[in-house]
Amino acid sequence: MSNDTTITSGAYEISSDPSRIDPARVHHWLSTDAYWALGRSREKQDRAIAGSLNFGAYDKASGEIIAYARVVTDHATFAWLCDVYVDRSARGRGVGTTLVEAVRDHLAPLGLRRILLSTNDAHGVYEKVGFAPLAQPENWLNLGLE
């Protein structure tokens, strides 16, 4: 039984089918245009994809990937939404919001205690789907290794 999600919204389709991900394109987007992943190696990106739950938004007409998100999770208590990226040519059309909604809805049945993310500039996108600042950020710690 597959746990893949596929939803259609307007001119695009959101899918969690890992075989549809275009790793080369995702790597190019993130390593050249995403402030949090600039310079990330292809090998590291491929490992990140392999160890994560991945979502793609695809243009229905061409089948081409136009946005990407990945989730690091134990499928029981916790998830971290990361590497959310919308191709520059697809921005401003609600693709990012729809993608994050699909991720949220896919994870909802798992009964996770929390889903976290970090962003410098897209708070509005995430707030539309229910994300809010940490109630007690002083309780959280970070071990930055890079």
Short mmCIF file of N, CA and C in Angstrom, two decimals:
data_model
loop_
_atom_site.label_atom_id
_atom_site.label_comp_id
_atom_site.label_asym_id
_atom_site.label_seq_id
_atom_site.Cartn_x
_atom_site.Cartn_y
_atom_site.Cartn_z
N MET A 1 0.84 -1.18 0.00
CA MET A 1 0.00 0.00 0.00
C MET A 1 0.88 1.24 0.00
N SER A 2 0.60 2.18 -0.86
CA SER A 2 1.38 3.41 -0.96
C SER A 2 0.78 4.49 -0.08
N ASN A 3 1.63 5.27 0.55
CA ASN A 3 1.19 6.42 1.33
C ASN A 3 1.41 7.71 0.57
N ASP A 4 1.63 7.61 -0.73
CA ASP A 4 1.86 8.79 -1.54
C ASP A 4 0.58 9.61 -1.65
N THR A 5 0.75 10.92 -1.63
CA THR A 5 -0.35 11.86 -1.79
C THR A 5 -0.24 12.47 -3.17
N THR A 6 -1.38 12.59 -3.85
CA THR A 6 -1.43 13.35 -5.10
C THR A 6 -2.70 14.18 -5.09
N ILE A 7 -2.55 15.50 -5.23
CA ILE A 7 -3.71 16.37 -5.34
C ILE A 7 -3.53 17.26 -6.55
N THR A 8 -4.65 17.66 -7.12
CA THR A 8 -4.63 18.54 -8.28
C THR A 8 -5.19 19.89 -7.86
N SER A 9 -4.54 20.96 -8.26
CA SER A 9 -4.99 22.30 -7.94
C SER A 9 -4.69 23.21 -9.13
N GLY A 10 -5.71 23.61 -9.83
CA GLY A 10 -5.51 24.49 -10.97
C GLY A 10 -4.65 23.85 -12.03
N ALA A 11 -3.58 24.54 -12.40
CA ALA A 11 -2.71 24.08 -13.48
C ALA A 11 -1.58 23.20 -13.00
N TYR A 12 -1.60 22.80 -11.73
CA TYR A 12 -0.51 21.97 -11.22
C TYR A 12 -1.02 20.86 -10.33
N GLU A 13 -0.13 19.91 -10.08
CA GLU A 13 -0.41 18.74 -9.28
C GLU A 13 0.66 18.63 -8.21
N ILE A 14 0.25 18.29 -6.99
CA ILE A 14 1.18 18.09 -5.88
C ILE A 14 1.26 16.59 -5.62
N SER A 15 2.48 16.07 -5.53
CA SER A 15 2.66 14.65 -5.31
C SER A 15 3.81 14.37 -4.34
N SER A 16 3.61 13.34 -3.52
CA SER A 16 4.69 12.88 -2.63
C SER A 16 5.34 11.61 -3.18
N ASP A 17 5.09 11.30 -4.43
CA ASP A 17 5.70 10.14 -5.07
C ASP A 17 7.19 10.43 -5.29
N PRO A 18 8.08 9.73 -4.59
CA PRO A 18 9.51 10.04 -4.69
C PRO A 18 10.09 9.81 -6.09
N SER A 19 9.48 8.96 -6.88
CA SER A 19 10.01 8.69 -8.22
C SER A 19 9.81 9.86 -9.17
N ARG A 20 8.95 10.80 -8.81
CA ARG A 20 8.69 11.96 -9.68
C ARG A 20 9.67 13.11 -9.43
N ILE A 21 10.38 13.10 -8.33
CA ILE A 21 11.32 14.18 -8.00
C ILE A 21 12.44 14.22 -9.05
N ASP A 22 12.82 15.41 -9.45
CA ASP A 22 13.95 15.61 -10.36
C ASP A 22 15.12 16.09 -9.50
N PRO A 23 15.96 15.17 -9.00
CA PRO A 23 17.02 15.55 -8.07
C PRO A 23 17.99 16.59 -8.63
N ALA A 24 18.30 16.51 -9.91
CA ALA A 24 19.23 17.49 -10.50
C ALA A 24 18.63 18.89 -10.47
N ARG A 25 17.37 19.00 -10.79
CA ARG A 25 16.73 20.32 -10.79
C ARG A 25 16.61 20.86 -9.36
N VAL A 26 16.20 20.00 -8.44
CA VAL A 26 16.09 20.43 -7.04
C VAL A 26 17.45 20.90 -6.54
N HIS A 27 18.49 20.14 -6.84
CA HIS A 27 19.83 20.54 -6.41
C HIS A 27 20.21 21.89 -7.02
N HIS A 28 19.95 22.07 -8.29
CA HIS A 28 20.27 23.34 -8.94
C HIS A 28 19.54 24.50 -8.25
N TRP A 29 18.25 24.36 -8.05
CA TRP A 29 17.47 25.42 -7.39
C TRP A 29 18.09 25.78 -6.04
N LEU A 30 18.26 24.76 -5.20
CA LEU A 30 18.69 25.01 -3.83
C LEU A 30 20.12 25.51 -3.75
N SER A 31 21.01 24.89 -4.49
CA SER A 31 22.43 25.24 -4.37
C SER A 31 22.79 26.56 -5.02
N THR A 32 21.93 27.08 -5.90
CA THR A 32 22.25 28.33 -6.58
C THR A 32 21.32 29.49 -6.23
N ASP A 33 20.14 29.20 -5.63
CA ASP A 33 19.17 30.27 -5.45
C ASP A 33 18.47 30.29 -4.10
N ALA A 34 18.77 29.37 -3.20
CA ALA A 34 18.11 29.31 -1.90
C ALA A 34 19.12 29.72 -0.83
N TYR A 35 18.87 30.82 -0.13
CA TYR A 35 19.85 31.37 0.82
C TYR A 35 20.32 30.33 1.84
N TRP A 36 19.49 29.39 2.21
CA TRP A 36 19.84 28.40 3.23
C TRP A 36 20.66 27.23 2.69
N ALA A 37 20.76 27.09 1.37
CA ALA A 37 21.44 25.92 0.80
C ALA A 37 22.47 26.28 -0.27
N LEU A 38 22.83 27.54 -0.36
CA LEU A 38 23.79 27.95 -1.39
C LEU A 38 25.07 27.11 -1.29
N GLY A 39 25.47 26.56 -2.41
CA GLY A 39 26.70 25.78 -2.45
C GLY A 39 26.56 24.34 -1.97
N ARG A 40 25.37 23.92 -1.57
CA ARG A 40 25.18 22.55 -1.11
C ARG A 40 25.59 21.59 -2.24
N SER A 41 26.35 20.57 -1.90
CA SER A 41 26.82 19.63 -2.92
C SER A 41 25.67 18.74 -3.40
N ARG A 42 25.83 18.23 -4.59
CA ARG A 42 24.82 17.32 -5.15
C ARG A 42 24.74 16.06 -4.29
N GLU A 43 25.88 15.56 -3.84
CA GLU A 43 25.90 14.35 -3.02
C GLU A 43 25.11 14.57 -1.73
N LYS A 44 25.30 15.72 -1.09
CA LYS A 44 24.58 16.03 0.15
C LYS A 44 23.09 16.17 -0.13
N GLN A 45 22.74 16.83 -1.23
CA GLN A 45 21.33 16.99 -1.58
C GLN A 45 20.68 15.64 -1.86
N ASP A 46 21.38 14.78 -2.56
CA ASP A 46 20.84 13.45 -2.85
C ASP A 46 20.61 12.65 -1.56
N ARG A 47 21.52 12.78 -0.59
CA ARG A 47 21.34 12.11 0.70
C ARG A 47 20.13 12.68 1.44
N ALA A 48 19.97 14.01 1.36
CA ALA A 48 18.83 14.66 2.02
C ALA A 48 17.51 14.18 1.41
N ILE A 49 17.46 14.08 0.10
CA ILE A 49 16.26 13.59 -0.58
C ILE A 49 15.98 12.15 -0.16
N ALA A 50 17.01 11.31 -0.17
CA ALA A 50 16.85 9.89 0.15
C ALA A 50 16.34 9.66 1.56
N GLY A 51 16.71 10.53 2.49
CA GLY A 51 16.33 10.35 3.89
C GLY A 51 15.10 11.12 4.30
N SER A 52 14.35 11.65 3.35
CA SER A 52 13.23 12.52 3.67
C SER A 52 11.96 12.11 2.94
N LEU A 53 10.86 12.68 3.40
CA LEU A 53 9.58 12.61 2.71
C LEU A 53 9.56 13.82 1.77
N ASN A 54 9.43 13.59 0.48
CA ASN A 54 9.58 14.65 -0.52
C ASN A 54 8.25 14.94 -1.21
N PHE A 55 8.05 16.22 -1.52
CA PHE A 55 6.85 16.67 -2.23
C PHE A 55 7.28 17.50 -3.42
N GLY A 56 6.63 17.30 -4.53
CA GLY A 56 6.86 18.13 -5.70
C GLY A 56 5.55 18.71 -6.18
N ALA A 57 5.62 19.90 -6.74
CA ALA A 57 4.49 20.50 -7.46
C ALA A 57 4.87 20.43 -8.93
N TYR A 58 3.96 19.93 -9.74
CA TYR A 58 4.24 19.68 -11.16
C TYR A 58 3.25 20.42 -12.04
N ASP A 59 3.76 21.00 -13.10
CA ASP A 59 2.92 21.62 -14.11
C ASP A 59 2.13 20.50 -14.78
N LYS A 60 0.80 20.60 -14.78
CA LYS A 60 -0.01 19.51 -15.35
C LYS A 60 0.21 19.37 -16.85
N ALA A 61 0.45 20.46 -17.54
CA ALA A 61 0.61 20.39 -19.00
C ALA A 61 1.91 19.70 -19.40
N SER A 62 3.01 20.04 -18.73
CA SER A 62 4.31 19.50 -19.13
C SER A 62 4.80 18.36 -18.24
N GLY A 63 4.26 18.26 -17.03
CA GLY A 63 4.74 17.27 -16.07
C GLY A 63 6.01 17.70 -15.36
N GLU A 64 6.49 18.89 -15.67
CA GLU A 64 7.75 19.39 -15.12
C GLU A 64 7.57 19.86 -13.67
N ILE A 65 8.56 19.55 -12.83
CA ILE A 65 8.53 20.00 -11.45
C ILE A 65 8.69 21.52 -11.40
N ILE A 66 7.83 22.20 -10.61
CA ILE A 66 7.90 23.65 -10.49
C ILE A 66 8.10 24.12 -9.05
N ALA A 67 8.00 23.18 -8.10
CA ALA A 67 8.25 23.51 -6.70
C ALA A 67 8.57 22.23 -5.94
N TYR A 68 9.22 22.41 -4.81
CA TYR A 68 9.70 21.26 -4.04
C TYR A 68 9.64 21.58 -2.55
N ALA A 69 9.40 20.55 -1.75
CA ALA A 69 9.51 20.65 -0.29
C ALA A 69 9.89 19.27 0.23
N ARG A 70 10.62 19.26 1.33
CA ARG A 70 10.92 17.98 1.95
C ARG A 70 10.65 18.06 3.44
N VAL A 71 10.38 16.91 4.02
CA VAL A 71 10.05 16.80 5.43
C VAL A 71 10.94 15.75 6.06
N VAL A 72 11.58 16.11 7.15
CA VAL A 72 12.34 15.17 7.97
C VAL A 72 11.42 14.81 9.13
N THR A 73 11.10 13.52 9.27
CA THR A 73 10.13 13.12 10.29
C THR A 73 10.34 11.71 10.78
N ASP A 74 9.85 11.44 11.98
CA ASP A 74 9.82 10.08 12.50
C ASP A 74 8.45 9.44 12.25
N HIS A 75 7.54 10.16 11.63
CA HIS A 75 6.18 9.71 11.30
C HIS A 75 5.35 9.40 12.54
N ALA A 76 5.77 9.89 13.71
CA ALA A 76 5.03 9.60 14.94
C ALA A 76 4.85 10.83 15.83
N THR A 77 5.93 11.61 16.01
CA THR A 77 5.85 12.71 16.98
C THR A 77 6.30 14.06 16.44
N PHE A 78 7.14 14.07 15.41
CA PHE A 78 7.80 15.30 15.03
C PHE A 78 8.08 15.35 13.54
N ALA A 79 8.06 16.56 12.97
CA ALA A 79 8.47 16.77 11.59
C ALA A 79 9.10 18.14 11.46
N TRP A 80 10.03 18.23 10.54
CA TRP A 80 10.66 19.50 10.19
C TRP A 80 10.46 19.70 8.70
N LEU A 81 9.75 20.76 8.35
CA LEU A 81 9.53 21.12 6.96
C LEU A 81 10.69 21.98 6.50
N CYS A 82 11.31 21.59 5.39
CA CYS A 82 12.50 22.32 4.96
C CYS A 82 12.64 22.29 3.44
N ASP A 83 13.60 23.03 2.95
CA ASP A 83 13.93 23.08 1.52
C ASP A 83 12.71 23.37 0.64
N VAL A 84 11.81 24.23 1.12
CA VAL A 84 10.65 24.62 0.32
C VAL A 84 11.13 25.64 -0.71
N TYR A 85 10.90 25.32 -1.97
CA TYR A 85 11.38 26.18 -3.05
C TYR A 85 10.37 26.16 -4.19
N VAL A 86 10.05 27.35 -4.71
CA VAL A 86 9.19 27.49 -5.88
C VAL A 86 10.03 28.11 -6.99
N ASP A 87 10.03 27.47 -8.15
CA ASP A 87 10.76 28.00 -9.29
C ASP A 87 10.34 29.45 -9.53
N ARG A 88 11.32 30.27 -9.87
CA ARG A 88 11.04 31.70 -10.07
C ARG A 88 9.92 31.94 -11.08
N SER A 89 9.82 31.10 -12.10
CA SER A 89 8.80 31.28 -13.13
C SER A 89 7.39 30.95 -12.63
N ALA A 90 7.28 30.26 -11.49
CA ALA A 90 5.98 29.85 -10.97
C ALA A 90 5.56 30.64 -9.73
N ARG A 91 6.37 31.57 -9.29
CA ARG A 91 6.05 32.33 -8.08
C ARG A 91 4.88 33.28 -8.30
N GLY A 92 4.18 33.57 -7.21
CA GLY A 92 3.08 34.50 -7.26
C GLY A 92 1.76 33.90 -7.70
N ARG A 93 1.71 32.58 -7.86
CA ARG A 93 0.49 31.91 -8.31
C ARG A 93 -0.12 31.01 -7.25
N GLY A 94 0.38 31.08 -6.02
CA GLY A 94 -0.17 30.26 -4.94
C GLY A 94 0.38 28.85 -4.87
N VAL A 95 1.38 28.55 -5.69
CA VAL A 95 1.95 27.20 -5.70
C VAL A 95 2.56 26.86 -4.34
N GLY A 96 3.30 27.78 -3.76
CA GLY A 96 3.95 27.53 -2.47
C GLY A 96 2.94 27.25 -1.37
N THR A 97 1.88 28.06 -1.32
CA THR A 97 0.84 27.85 -0.31
C THR A 97 0.17 26.50 -0.50
N THR A 98 -0.17 26.16 -1.73
CA THR A 98 -0.81 24.87 -2.00
C THR A 98 0.11 23.71 -1.65
N LEU A 99 1.38 23.85 -1.95
CA LEU A 99 2.36 22.81 -1.62
C LEU A 99 2.44 22.61 -0.11
N VAL A 100 2.52 23.69 0.66
CA VAL A 100 2.61 23.58 2.11
C VAL A 100 1.30 23.03 2.69
N GLU A 101 0.16 23.40 2.13
CA GLU A 101 -1.11 22.82 2.56
C GLU A 101 -1.12 21.31 2.34
N ALA A 102 -0.61 20.87 1.20
CA ALA A 102 -0.56 19.44 0.90
C ALA A 102 0.34 18.71 1.89
N VAL A 103 1.47 19.30 2.23
CA VAL A 103 2.36 18.71 3.23
C VAL A 103 1.64 18.60 4.57
N ARG A 104 1.01 19.69 5.00
CA ARG A 104 0.28 19.71 6.27
C ARG A 104 -0.79 18.62 6.29
N ASP A 105 -1.57 18.54 5.21
CA ASP A 105 -2.66 17.57 5.15
C ASP A 105 -2.15 16.13 5.09
N HIS A 106 -1.02 15.92 4.44
CA HIS A 106 -0.42 14.58 4.38
C HIS A 106 0.04 14.14 5.77
N LEU A 107 0.58 15.07 6.54
CA LEU A 107 1.11 14.74 7.86
C LEU A 107 0.02 14.66 8.93
N ALA A 108 -1.12 15.31 8.74
CA ALA A 108 -2.16 15.40 9.76
C ALA A 108 -2.57 14.04 10.34
N PRO A 109 -2.80 13.01 9.54
CA PRO A 109 -3.23 11.73 10.11
C PRO A 109 -2.20 11.05 11.01
N LEU A 110 -0.96 11.49 10.97
CA LEU A 110 0.09 10.87 11.78
C LEU A 110 -0.01 11.24 13.25
N GLY A 111 -0.74 12.31 13.58
CA GLY A 111 -0.88 12.74 14.97
C GLY A 111 0.40 13.30 15.56
N LEU A 112 1.20 13.98 14.73
CA LEU A 112 2.46 14.56 15.19
C LEU A 112 2.21 15.59 16.28
N ARG A 113 3.14 15.71 17.19
CA ARG A 113 3.03 16.74 18.24
C ARG A 113 3.32 18.12 17.67
N ARG A 114 4.30 18.19 16.74
CA ARG A 114 4.62 19.49 16.14
C ARG A 114 5.31 19.31 14.80
N ILE A 115 5.14 20.33 13.98
CA ILE A 115 5.86 20.46 12.72
C ILE A 115 6.56 21.81 12.79
N LEU A 116 7.86 21.79 12.65
CA LEU A 116 8.64 23.02 12.73
C LEU A 116 9.18 23.40 11.36
N LEU A 117 9.53 24.66 11.22
CA LEU A 117 10.24 25.15 10.04
C LEU A 117 10.95 26.43 10.45
N SER A 118 11.83 26.85 9.58
CA SER A 118 12.54 28.11 9.78
C SER A 118 12.53 28.86 8.45
N THR A 119 12.28 30.16 8.52
CA THR A 119 12.28 30.97 7.31
C THR A 119 12.74 32.39 7.63
N ASN A 120 13.45 32.99 6.70
CA ASN A 120 13.84 34.39 6.84
C ASN A 120 12.82 35.33 6.20
N ASP A 121 12.06 34.82 5.21
CA ASP A 121 11.30 35.76 4.39
C ASP A 121 9.93 35.29 3.91
N ALA A 122 9.43 34.16 4.37
CA ALA A 122 8.15 33.67 3.84
C ALA A 122 7.13 33.39 4.95
N HIS A 123 7.18 34.17 6.00
CA HIS A 123 6.28 33.96 7.12
C HIS A 123 4.81 33.96 6.69
N GLY A 124 4.45 34.85 5.80
CA GLY A 124 3.06 34.96 5.35
C GLY A 124 2.55 33.70 4.69
N VAL A 125 3.39 33.05 3.89
CA VAL A 125 2.99 31.80 3.23
C VAL A 125 2.64 30.76 4.28
N TYR A 126 3.49 30.61 5.29
CA TYR A 126 3.30 29.58 6.29
C TYR A 126 2.16 29.92 7.26
N GLU A 127 2.00 31.19 7.57
CA GLU A 127 0.91 31.60 8.46
C GLU A 127 -0.45 31.32 7.83
N LYS A 128 -0.55 31.39 6.49
CA LYS A 128 -1.81 31.08 5.80
C LYS A 128 -2.27 29.66 6.05
N VAL A 129 -1.35 28.76 6.32
CA VAL A 129 -1.71 27.35 6.53
C VAL A 129 -1.61 26.93 8.00
N GLY A 130 -1.47 27.90 8.91
CA GLY A 130 -1.56 27.61 10.33
C GLY A 130 -0.29 27.67 11.14
N PHE A 131 0.86 27.90 10.52
CA PHE A 131 2.09 28.03 11.29
C PHE A 131 2.10 29.34 12.05
N ALA A 132 2.74 29.34 13.22
CA ALA A 132 2.84 30.53 14.06
C ALA A 132 4.22 30.53 14.72
N PRO A 133 4.68 31.69 15.17
CA PRO A 133 5.96 31.73 15.88
C PRO A 133 5.92 30.82 17.11
N LEU A 134 7.08 30.33 17.53
CA LEU A 134 7.16 29.50 18.73
C LEU A 134 6.64 30.28 19.93
N ALA A 135 5.81 29.65 20.74
CA ALA A 135 5.25 30.29 21.92
C ALA A 135 6.35 30.58 22.95
N GLN A 136 7.32 29.70 23.05
CA GLN A 136 8.40 29.87 24.01
C GLN A 136 9.74 29.60 23.33
N PRO A 137 10.17 30.51 22.47
CA PRO A 137 11.43 30.26 21.75
C PRO A 137 12.63 30.10 22.69
N GLU A 138 12.53 30.66 23.87
CA GLU A 138 13.64 30.54 24.81
C GLU A 138 13.83 29.09 25.28
N ASN A 139 12.88 28.22 25.06
CA ASN A 139 13.01 26.81 25.44
C ASN A 139 13.77 25.99 24.40
N TRP A 140 13.95 26.55 23.21
CA TRP A 140 14.55 25.81 22.11
C TRP A 140 16.03 26.11 22.01
N LEU A 141 16.81 25.11 21.70
CA LEU A 141 18.24 25.26 21.53
C LEU A 141 18.64 24.75 20.17
N ASN A 142 19.77 25.19 19.70
CA ASN A 142 20.28 24.82 18.38
C ASN A 142 21.72 24.41 18.51
N LEU A 143 22.09 23.33 17.87
CA LEU A 143 23.48 22.91 17.79
C LEU A 143 23.88 23.06 16.33
N GLY A 144 24.45 24.20 15.97
CA GLY A 144 24.85 24.46 14.60
C GLY A 144 26.20 23.83 14.30
N LEU A 145 26.22 22.91 13.38
CA LEU A 145 27.45 22.20 13.07
C LEU A 145 28.07 22.65 11.75
N GLU A 146 27.39 23.48 11.03
CA GLU A 146 27.91 23.94 9.75
C GLU A 146 28.18 25.40 9.79
#
